[in-house]
JSON list of N, CA and C in Angstrom, two decimals:
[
{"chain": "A", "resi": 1, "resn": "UNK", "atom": "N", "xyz": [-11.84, -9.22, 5.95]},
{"chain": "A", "resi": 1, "resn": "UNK", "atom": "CA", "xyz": [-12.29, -8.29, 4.95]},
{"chain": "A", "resi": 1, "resn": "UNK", "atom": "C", "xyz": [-13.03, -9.06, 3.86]},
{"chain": "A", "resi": 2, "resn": "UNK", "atom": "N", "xyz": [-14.33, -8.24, 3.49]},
{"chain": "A", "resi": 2, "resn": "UNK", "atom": "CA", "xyz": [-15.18, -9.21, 2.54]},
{"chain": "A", "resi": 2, "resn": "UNK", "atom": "C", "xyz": [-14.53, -8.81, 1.35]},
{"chain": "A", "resi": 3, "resn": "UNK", "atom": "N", "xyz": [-14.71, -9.53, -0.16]},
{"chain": "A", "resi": 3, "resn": "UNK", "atom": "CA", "xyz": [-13.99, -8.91, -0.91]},
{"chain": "A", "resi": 3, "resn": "UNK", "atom": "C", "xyz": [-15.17, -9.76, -2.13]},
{"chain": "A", "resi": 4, "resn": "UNK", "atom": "N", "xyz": [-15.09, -9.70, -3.47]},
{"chain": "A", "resi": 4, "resn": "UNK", "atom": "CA", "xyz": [-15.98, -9.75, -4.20]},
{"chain": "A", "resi": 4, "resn": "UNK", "atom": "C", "xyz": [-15.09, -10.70, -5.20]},
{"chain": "A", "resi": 5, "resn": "UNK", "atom": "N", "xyz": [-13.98, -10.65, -5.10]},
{"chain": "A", "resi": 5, "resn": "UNK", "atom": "CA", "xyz": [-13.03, -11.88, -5.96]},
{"chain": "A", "resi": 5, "resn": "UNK", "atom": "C", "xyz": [-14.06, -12.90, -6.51]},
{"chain": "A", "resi": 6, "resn": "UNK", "atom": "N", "xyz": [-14.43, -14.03, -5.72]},
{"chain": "A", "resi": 6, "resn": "UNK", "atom": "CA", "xyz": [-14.79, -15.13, -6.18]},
{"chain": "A", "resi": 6, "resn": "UNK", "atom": "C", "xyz": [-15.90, -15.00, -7.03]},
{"chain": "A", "resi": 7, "resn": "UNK", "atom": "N", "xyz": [-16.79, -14.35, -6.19]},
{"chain": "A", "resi": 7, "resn": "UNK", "atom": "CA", "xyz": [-17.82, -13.28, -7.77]},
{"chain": "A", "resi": 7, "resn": "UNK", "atom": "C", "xyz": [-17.37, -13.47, -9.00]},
{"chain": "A", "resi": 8, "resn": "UNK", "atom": "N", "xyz": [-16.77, -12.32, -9.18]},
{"chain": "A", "resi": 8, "resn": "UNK", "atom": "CA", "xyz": [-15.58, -11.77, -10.20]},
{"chain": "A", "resi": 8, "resn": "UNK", "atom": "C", "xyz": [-14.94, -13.00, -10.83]},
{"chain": "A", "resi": 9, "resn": "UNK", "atom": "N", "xyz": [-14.66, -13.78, -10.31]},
{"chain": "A", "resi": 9, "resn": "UNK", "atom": "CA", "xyz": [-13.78, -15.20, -11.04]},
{"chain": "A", "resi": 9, "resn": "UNK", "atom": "C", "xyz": [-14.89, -16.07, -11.47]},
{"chain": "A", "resi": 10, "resn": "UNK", "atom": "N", "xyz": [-15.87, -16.13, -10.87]},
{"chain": "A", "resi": 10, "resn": "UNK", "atom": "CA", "xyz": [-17.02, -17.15, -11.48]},
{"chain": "A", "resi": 10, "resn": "UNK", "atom": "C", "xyz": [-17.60, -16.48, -12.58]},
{"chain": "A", "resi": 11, "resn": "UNK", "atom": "N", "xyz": [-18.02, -15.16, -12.75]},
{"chain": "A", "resi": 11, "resn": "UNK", "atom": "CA", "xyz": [-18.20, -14.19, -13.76]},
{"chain": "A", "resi": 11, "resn": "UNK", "atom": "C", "xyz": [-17.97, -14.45, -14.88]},
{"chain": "A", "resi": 12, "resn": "UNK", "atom": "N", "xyz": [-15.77, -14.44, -14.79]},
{"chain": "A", "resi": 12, "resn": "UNK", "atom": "CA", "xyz": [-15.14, -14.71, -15.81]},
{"chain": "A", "resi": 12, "resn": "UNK", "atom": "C", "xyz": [-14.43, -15.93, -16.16]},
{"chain": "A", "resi": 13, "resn": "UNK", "atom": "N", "xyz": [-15.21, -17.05, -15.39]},
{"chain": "A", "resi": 13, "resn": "UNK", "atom": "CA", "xyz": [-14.84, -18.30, -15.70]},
{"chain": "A", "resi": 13, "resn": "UNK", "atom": "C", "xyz": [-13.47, -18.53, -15.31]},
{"chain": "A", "resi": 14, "resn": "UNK", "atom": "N", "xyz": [-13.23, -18.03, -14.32]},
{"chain": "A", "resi": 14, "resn": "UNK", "atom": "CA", "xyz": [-11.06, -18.31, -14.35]},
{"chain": "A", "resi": 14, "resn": "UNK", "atom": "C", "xyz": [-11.47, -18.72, -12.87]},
{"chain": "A", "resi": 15, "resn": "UNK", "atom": "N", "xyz": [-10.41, -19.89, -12.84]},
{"chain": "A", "resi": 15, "resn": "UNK", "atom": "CA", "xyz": [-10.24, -20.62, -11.37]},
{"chain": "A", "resi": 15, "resn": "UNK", "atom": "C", "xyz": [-8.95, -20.06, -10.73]},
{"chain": "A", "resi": 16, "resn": "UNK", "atom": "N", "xyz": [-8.80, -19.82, -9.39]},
{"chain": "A", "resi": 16, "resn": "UNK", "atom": "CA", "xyz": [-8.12, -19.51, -8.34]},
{"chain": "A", "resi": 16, "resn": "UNK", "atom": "C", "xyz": [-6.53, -19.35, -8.96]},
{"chain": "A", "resi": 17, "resn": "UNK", "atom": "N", "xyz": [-6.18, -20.71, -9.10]},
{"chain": "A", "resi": 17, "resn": "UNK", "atom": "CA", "xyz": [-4.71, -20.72, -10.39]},
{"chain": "A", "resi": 17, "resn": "UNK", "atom": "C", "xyz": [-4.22, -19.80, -11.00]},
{"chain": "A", "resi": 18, "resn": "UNK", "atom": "N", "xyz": [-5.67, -19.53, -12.44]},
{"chain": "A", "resi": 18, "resn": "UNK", "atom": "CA", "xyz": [-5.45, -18.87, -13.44]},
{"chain": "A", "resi": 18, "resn": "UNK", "atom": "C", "xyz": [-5.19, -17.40, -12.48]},
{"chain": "A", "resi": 19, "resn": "UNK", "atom": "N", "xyz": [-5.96, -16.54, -11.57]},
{"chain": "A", "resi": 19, "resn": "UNK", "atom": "CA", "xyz": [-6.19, -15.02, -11.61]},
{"chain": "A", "resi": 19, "resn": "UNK", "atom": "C", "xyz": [-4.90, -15.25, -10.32]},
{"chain": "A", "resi": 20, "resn": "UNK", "atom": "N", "xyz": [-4.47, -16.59, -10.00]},
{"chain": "A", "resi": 20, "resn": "UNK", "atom": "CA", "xyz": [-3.14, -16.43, -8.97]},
{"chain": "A", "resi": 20, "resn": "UNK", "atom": "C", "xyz": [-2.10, -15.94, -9.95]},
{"chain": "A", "resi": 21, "resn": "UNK", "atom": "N", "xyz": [-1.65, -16.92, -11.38]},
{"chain": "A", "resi": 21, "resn": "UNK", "atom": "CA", "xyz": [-0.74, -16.70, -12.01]},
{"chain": "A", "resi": 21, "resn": "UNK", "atom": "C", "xyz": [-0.80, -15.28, -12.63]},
{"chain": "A", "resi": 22, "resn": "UNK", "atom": "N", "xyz": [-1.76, -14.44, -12.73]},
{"chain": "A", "resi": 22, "resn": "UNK", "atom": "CA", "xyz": [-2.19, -13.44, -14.12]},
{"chain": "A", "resi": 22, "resn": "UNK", "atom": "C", "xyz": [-1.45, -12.07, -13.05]},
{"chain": "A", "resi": 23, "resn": "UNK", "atom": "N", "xyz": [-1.90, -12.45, -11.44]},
{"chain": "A", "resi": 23, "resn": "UNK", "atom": "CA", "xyz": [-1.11, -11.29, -10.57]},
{"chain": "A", "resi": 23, "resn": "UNK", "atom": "C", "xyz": [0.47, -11.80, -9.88]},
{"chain": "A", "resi": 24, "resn": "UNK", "atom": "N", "xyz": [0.71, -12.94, -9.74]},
{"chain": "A", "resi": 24, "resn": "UNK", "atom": "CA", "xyz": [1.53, -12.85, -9.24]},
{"chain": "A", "resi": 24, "resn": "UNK", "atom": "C", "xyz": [1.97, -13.60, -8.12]},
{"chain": "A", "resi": 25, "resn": "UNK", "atom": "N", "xyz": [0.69, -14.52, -7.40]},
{"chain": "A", "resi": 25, "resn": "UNK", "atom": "CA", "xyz": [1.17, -14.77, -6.67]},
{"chain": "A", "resi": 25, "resn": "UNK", "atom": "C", "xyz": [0.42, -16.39, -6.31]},
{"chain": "A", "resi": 26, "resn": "UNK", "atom": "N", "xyz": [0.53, -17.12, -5.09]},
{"chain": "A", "resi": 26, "resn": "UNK", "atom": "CA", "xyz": [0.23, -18.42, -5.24]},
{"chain": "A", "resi": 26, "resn": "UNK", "atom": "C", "xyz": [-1.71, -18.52, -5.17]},
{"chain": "A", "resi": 27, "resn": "UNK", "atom": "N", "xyz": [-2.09, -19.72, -5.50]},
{"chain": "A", "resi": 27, "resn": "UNK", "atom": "CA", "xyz": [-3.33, -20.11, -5.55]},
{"chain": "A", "resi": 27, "resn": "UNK", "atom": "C", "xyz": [-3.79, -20.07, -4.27]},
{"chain": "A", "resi": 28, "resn": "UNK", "atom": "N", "xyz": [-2.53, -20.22, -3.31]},
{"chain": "A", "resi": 28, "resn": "UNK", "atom": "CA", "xyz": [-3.06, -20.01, -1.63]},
{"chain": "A", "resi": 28, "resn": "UNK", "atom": "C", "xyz": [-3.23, -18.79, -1.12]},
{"chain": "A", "resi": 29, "resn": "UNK", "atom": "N", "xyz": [-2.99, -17.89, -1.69]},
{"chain": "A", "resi": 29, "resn": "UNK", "atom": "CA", "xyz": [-3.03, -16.54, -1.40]},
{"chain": "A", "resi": 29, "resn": "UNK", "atom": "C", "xyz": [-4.14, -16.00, -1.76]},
{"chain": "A", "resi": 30, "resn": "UNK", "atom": "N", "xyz": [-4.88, -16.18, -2.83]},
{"chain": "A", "resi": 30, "resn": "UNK", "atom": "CA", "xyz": [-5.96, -16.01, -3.65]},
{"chain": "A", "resi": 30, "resn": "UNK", "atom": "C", "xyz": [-7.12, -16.73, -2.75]},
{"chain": "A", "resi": 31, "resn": "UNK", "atom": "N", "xyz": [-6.85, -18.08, -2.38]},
{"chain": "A", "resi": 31, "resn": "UNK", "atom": "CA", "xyz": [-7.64, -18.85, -1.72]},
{"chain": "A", "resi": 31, "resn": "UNK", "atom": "C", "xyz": [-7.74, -18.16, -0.49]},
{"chain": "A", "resi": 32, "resn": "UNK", "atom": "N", "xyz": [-7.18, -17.31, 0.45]},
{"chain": "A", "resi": 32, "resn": "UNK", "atom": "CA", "xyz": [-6.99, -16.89, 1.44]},
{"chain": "A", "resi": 32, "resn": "UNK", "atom": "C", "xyz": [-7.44, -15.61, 1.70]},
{"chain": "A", "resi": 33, "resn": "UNK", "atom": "N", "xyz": [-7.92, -14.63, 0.47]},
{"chain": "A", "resi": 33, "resn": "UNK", "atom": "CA", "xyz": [-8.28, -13.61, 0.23]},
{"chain": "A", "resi": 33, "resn": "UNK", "atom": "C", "xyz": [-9.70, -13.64, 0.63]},
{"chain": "A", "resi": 34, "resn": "UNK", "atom": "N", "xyz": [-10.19, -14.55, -0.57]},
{"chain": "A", "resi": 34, "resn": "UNK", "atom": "CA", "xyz": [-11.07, -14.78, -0.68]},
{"chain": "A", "resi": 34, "resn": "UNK", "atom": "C", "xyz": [-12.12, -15.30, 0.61]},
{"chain": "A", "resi": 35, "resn": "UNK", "atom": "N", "xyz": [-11.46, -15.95, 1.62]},
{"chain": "A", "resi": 35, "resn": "UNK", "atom": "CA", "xyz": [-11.87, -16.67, 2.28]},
{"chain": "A", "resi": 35, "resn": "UNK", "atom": "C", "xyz": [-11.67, -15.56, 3.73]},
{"chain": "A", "resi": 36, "resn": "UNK", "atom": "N", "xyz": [-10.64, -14.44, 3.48]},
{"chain": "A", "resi": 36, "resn": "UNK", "atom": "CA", "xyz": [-11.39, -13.53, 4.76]},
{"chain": "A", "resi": 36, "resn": "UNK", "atom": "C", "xyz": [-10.27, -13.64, 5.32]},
{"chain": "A", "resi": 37, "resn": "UNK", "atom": "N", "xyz": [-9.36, -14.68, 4.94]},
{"chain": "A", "resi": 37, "resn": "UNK", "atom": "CA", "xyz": [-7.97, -14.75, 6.34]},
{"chain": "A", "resi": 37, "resn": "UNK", "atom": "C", "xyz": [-6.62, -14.34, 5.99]},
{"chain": "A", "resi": 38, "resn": "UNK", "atom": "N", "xyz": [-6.73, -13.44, 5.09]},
{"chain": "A", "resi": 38, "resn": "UNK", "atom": "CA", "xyz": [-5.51, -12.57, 4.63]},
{"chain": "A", "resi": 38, "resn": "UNK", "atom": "C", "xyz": [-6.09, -11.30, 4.02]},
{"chain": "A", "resi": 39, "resn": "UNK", "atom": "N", "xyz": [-5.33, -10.26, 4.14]},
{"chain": "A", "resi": 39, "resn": "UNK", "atom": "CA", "xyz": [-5.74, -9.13, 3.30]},
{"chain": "A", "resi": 39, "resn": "UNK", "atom": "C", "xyz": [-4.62, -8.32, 2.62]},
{"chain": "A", "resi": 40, "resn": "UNK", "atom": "N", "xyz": [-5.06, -8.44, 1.47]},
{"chain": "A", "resi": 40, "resn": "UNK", "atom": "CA", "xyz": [-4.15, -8.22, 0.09]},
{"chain": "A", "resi": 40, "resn": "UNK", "atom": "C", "xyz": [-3.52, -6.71, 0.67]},
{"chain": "A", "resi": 41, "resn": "UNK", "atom": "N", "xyz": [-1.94, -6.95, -0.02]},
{"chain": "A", "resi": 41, "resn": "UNK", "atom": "CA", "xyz": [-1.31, -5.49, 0.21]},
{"chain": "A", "resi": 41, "resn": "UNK", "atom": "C", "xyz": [-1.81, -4.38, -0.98]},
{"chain": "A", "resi": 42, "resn": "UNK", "atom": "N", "xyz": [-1.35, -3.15, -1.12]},
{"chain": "A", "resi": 42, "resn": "UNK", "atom": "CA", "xyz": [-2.32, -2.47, -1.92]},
{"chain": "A", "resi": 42, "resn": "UNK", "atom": "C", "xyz": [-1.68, -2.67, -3.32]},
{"chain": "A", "resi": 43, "resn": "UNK", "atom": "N", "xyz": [-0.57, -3.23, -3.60]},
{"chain": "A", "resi": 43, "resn": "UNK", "atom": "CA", "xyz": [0.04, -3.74, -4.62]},
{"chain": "A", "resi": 43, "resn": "UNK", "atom": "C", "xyz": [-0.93, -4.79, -5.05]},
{"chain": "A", "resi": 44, "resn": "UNK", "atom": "N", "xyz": [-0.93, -5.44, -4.21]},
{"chain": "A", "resi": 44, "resn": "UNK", "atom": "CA", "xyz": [-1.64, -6.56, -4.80]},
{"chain": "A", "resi": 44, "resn": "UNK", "atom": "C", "xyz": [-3.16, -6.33, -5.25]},
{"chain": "A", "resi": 45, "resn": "UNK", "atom": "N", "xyz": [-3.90, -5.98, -4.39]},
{"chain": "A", "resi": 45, "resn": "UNK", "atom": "CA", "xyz": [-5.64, -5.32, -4.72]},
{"chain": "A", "resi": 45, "resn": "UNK", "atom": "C", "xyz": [-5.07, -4.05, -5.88]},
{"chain": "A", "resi": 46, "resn": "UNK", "atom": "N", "xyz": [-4.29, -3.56, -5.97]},
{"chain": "A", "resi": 46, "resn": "UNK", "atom": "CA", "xyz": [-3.90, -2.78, -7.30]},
{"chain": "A", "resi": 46, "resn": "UNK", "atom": "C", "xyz": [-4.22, -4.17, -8.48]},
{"chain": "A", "resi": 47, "resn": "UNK", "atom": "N", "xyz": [-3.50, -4.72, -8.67]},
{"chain": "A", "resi": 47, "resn": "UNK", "atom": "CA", "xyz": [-3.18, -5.50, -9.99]},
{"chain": "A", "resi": 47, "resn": "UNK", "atom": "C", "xyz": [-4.67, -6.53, -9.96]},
{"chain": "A", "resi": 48, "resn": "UNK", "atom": "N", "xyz": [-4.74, -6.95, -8.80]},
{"chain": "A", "resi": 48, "resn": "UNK", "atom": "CA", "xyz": [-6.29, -7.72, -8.83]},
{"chain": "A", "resi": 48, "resn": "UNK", "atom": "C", "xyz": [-7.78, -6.98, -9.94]},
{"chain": "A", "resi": 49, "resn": "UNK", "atom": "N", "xyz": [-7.67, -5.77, -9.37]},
{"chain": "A", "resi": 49, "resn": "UNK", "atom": "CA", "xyz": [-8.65, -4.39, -9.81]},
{"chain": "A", "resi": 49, "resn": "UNK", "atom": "C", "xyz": [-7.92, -4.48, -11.20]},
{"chain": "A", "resi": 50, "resn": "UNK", "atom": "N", "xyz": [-7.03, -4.34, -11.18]},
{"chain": "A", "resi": 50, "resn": "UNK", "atom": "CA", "xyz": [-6.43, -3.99, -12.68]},
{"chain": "A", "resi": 50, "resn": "UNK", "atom": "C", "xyz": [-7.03, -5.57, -13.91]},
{"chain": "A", "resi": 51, "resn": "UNK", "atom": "N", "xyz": [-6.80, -6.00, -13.20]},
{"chain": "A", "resi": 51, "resn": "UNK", "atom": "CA", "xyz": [-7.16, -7.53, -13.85]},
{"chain": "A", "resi": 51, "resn": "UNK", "atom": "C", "xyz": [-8.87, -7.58, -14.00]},
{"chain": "A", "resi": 52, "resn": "UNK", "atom": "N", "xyz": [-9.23, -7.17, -13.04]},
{"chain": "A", "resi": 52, "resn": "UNK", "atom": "CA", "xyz": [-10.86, -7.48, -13.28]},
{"chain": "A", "resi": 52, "resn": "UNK", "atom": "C", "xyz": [-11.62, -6.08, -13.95]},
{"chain": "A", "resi": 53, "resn": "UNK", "atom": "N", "xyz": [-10.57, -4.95, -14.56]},
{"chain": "A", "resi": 53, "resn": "UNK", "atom": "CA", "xyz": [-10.95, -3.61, -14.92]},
{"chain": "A", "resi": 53, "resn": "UNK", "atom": "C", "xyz": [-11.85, -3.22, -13.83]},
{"chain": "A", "resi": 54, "resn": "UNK", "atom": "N", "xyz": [-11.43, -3.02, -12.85]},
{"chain": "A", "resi": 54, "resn": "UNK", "atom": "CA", "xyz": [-12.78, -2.37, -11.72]},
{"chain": "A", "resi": 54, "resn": "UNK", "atom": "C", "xyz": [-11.62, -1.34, -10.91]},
{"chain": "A", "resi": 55, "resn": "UNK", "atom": "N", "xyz": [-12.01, -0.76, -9.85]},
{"chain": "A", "resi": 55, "resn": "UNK", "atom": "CA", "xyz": [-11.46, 0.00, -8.56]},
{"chain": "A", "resi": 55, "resn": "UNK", "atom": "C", "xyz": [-11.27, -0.80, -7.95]},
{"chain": "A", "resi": 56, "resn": "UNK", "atom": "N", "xyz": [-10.08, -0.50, -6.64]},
{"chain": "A", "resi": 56, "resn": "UNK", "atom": "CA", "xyz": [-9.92, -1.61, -5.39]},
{"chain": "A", "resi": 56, "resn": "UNK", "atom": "C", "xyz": [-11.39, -1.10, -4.62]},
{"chain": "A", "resi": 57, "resn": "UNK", "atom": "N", "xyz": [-11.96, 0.35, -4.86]},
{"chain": "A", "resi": 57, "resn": "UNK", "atom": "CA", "xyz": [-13.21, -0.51, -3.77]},
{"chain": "A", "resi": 57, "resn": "UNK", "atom": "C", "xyz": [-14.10, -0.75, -4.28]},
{"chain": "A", "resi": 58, "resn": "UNK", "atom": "N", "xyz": [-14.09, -1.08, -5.72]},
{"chain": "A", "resi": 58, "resn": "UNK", "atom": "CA", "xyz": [-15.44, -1.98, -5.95]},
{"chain": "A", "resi": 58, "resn": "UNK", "atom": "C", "xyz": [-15.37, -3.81, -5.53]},
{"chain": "A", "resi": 59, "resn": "UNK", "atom": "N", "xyz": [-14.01, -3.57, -5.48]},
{"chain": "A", "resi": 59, "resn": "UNK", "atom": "CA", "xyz": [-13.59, -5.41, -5.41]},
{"chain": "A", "resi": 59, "resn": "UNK", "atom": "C", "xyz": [-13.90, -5.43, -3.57]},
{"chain": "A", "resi": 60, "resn": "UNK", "atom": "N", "xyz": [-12.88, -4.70, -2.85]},
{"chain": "A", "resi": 60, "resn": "UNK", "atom": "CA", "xyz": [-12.37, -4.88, -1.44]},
{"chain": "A", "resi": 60, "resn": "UNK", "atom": "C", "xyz": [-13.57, -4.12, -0.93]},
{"chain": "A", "resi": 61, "resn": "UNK", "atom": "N", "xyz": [-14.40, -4.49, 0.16]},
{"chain": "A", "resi": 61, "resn": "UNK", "atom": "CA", "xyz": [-14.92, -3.74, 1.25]},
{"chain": "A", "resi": 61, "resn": "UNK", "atom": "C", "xyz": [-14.61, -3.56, 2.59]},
{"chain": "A", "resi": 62, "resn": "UNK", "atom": "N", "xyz": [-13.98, -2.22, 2.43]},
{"chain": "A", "resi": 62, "resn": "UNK", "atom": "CA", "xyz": [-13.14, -1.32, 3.93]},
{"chain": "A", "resi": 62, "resn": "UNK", "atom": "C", "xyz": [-14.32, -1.24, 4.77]},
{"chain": "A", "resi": 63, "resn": "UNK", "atom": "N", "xyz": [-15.06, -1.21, 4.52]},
{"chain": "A", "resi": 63, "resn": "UNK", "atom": "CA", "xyz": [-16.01, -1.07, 5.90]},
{"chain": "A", "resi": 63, "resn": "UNK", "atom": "C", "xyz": [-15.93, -1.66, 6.77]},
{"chain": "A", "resi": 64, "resn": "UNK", "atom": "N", "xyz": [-15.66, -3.22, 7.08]},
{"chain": "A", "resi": 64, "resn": "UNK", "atom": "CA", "xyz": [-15.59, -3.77, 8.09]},
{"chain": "A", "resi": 64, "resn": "UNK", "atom": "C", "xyz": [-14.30, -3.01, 9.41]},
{"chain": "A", "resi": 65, "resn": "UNK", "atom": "N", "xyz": [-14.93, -3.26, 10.51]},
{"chain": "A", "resi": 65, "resn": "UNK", "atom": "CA", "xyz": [-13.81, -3.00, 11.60]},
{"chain": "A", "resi": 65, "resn": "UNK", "atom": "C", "xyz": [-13.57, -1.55, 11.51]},
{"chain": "A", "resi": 66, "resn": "UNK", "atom": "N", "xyz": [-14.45, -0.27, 10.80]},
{"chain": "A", "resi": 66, "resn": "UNK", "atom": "CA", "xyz": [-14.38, 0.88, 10.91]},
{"chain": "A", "resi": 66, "resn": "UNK", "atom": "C", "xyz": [-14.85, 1.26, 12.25]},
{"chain": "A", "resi": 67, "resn": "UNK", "atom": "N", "xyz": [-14.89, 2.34, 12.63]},
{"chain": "A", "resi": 67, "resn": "UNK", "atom": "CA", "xyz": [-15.65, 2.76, 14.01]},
{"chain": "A", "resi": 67, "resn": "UNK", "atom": "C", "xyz": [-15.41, 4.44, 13.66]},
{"chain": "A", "resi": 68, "resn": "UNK", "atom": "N", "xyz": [-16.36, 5.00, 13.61]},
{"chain": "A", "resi": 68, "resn": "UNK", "atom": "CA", "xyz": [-16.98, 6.14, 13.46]},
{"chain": "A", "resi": 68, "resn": "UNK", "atom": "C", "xyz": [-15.97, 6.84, 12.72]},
{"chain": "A", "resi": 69, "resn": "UNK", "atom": "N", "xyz": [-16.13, 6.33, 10.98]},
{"chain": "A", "resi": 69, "resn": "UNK", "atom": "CA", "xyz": [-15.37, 6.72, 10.37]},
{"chain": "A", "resi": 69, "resn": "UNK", "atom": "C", "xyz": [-13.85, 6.74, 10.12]},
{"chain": "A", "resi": 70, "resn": "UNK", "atom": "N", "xyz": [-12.51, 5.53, 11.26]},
{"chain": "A", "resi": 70, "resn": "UNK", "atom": "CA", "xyz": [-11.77, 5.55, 11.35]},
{"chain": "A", "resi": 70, "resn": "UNK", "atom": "C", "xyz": [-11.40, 4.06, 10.98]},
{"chain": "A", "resi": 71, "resn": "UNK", "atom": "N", "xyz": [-10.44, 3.98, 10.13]},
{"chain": "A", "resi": 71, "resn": "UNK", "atom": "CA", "xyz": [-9.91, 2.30, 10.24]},
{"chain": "A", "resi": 71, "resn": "UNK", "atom": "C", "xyz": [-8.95, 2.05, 11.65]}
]
């Protein structure tokens, strides 16, 4: 899943660490998001969105792996 995080963190000047500690969880998790090989529970893309004042789908893009309108 593509996601717009690292955007968003270069934006606001905060490294991986800082927006790990501000939600909750490790710098590897964040690193892992970002990088396509984990996908955040909706708790988590909740508080992410909440942190960057946006929506989860302005951050997260569901499109991938759809097929005619179905996840």
């Amino acid at each position: 899943m593509h996601t717009k995080i690292q955007e968003l963190r270069k934006m606001k000047k905060i490294t991986q660490e800082e927006l790990a500690a501000a939600v909750g969880v490790s710098r590897q998790t964040i690193i892992s998001i970002e990088n396509g090989k984990y996908v955040a529970s909706l708790i988590l893309a909740y508080k992410i969105a909440r942190y960057f004042d946006s929506t989860i789908e302005e951050i997260f893009d569901f499109t991938e792996g759809e097929t005619n309108g179905k996840v």
